GROMACS .gro file of C-alpha atoms in nm:
model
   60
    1UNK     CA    1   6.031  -0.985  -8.777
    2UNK     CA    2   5.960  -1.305  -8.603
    3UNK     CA    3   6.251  -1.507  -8.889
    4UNK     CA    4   6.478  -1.224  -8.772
    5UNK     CA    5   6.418  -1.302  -8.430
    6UNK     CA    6   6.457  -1.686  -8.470
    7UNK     CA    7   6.802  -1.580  -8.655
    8UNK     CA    8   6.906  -1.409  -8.338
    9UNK     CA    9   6.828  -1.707  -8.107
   10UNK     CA   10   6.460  -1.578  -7.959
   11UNK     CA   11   6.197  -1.863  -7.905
   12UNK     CA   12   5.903  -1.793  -8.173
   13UNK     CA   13   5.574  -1.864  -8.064
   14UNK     CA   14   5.309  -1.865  -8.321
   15UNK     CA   15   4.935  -1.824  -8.254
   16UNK     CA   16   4.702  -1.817  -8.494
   17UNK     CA   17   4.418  -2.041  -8.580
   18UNK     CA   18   4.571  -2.090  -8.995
   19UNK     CA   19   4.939  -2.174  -9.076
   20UNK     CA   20   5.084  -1.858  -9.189
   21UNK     CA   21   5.452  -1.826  -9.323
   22UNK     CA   22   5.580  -1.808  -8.984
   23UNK     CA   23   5.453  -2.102  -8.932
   24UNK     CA   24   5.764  -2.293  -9.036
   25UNK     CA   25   5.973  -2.081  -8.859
   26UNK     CA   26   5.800  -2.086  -8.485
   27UNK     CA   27   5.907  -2.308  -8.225
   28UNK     CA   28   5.561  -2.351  -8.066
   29UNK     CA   29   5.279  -2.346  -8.294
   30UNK     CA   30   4.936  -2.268  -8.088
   31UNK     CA   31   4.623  -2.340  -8.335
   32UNK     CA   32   4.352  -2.144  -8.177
   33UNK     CA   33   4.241  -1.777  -8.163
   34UNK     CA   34   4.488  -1.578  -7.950
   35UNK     CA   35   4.183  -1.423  -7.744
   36UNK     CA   36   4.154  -1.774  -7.574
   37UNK     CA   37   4.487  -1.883  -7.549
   38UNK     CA   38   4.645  -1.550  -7.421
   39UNK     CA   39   4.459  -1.561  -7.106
   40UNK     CA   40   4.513  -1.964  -7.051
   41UNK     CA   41   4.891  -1.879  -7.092
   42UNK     CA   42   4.876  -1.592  -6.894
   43UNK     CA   43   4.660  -1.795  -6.605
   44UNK     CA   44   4.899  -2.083  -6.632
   45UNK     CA   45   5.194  -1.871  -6.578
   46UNK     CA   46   5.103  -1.603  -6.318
   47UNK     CA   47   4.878  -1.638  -6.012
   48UNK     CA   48   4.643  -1.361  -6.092
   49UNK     CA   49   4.713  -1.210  -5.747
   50UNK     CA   50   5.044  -1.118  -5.901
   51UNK     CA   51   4.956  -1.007  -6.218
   52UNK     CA   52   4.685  -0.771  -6.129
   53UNK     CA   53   4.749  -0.366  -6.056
   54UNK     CA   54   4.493  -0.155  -5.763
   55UNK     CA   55   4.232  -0.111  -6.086
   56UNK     CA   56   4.200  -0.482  -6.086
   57UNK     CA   57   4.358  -0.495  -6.478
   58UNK     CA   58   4.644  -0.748  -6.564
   59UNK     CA   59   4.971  -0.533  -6.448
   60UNK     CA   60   5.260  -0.695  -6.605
   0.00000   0.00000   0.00000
């Protein structure tokens, strides 16, 4: 999926702590586990006061 996305013009963003096949294929390559980048990315990009819901879980 993610070579038939980059065939259609979407931005592939690999994350994975090994090169994989996609590798190649990925714009951004993010070497790390995706448990510790996910909420960096997510921190970095939202203010959590706007990306949390009443229950106090991420409500994007």
């Amino acid at each position: 999926m993610p070579v038939a996305a980059r065939h259609q013009g979407a931005t592939v963003v690999e994350i994975n702590p090994d090169e994989t096949p996609v590798s190649d294929w990925a714009r951004f390559v993010l070497r790390a586990p995706s448990g510790q980048i996910l909420p960096r990315l997510l921190r970095a990009t939202w203010p959590l006061e706007e990306t949390r819901n009443e229950s106090g879980l991420l409500g994007l």
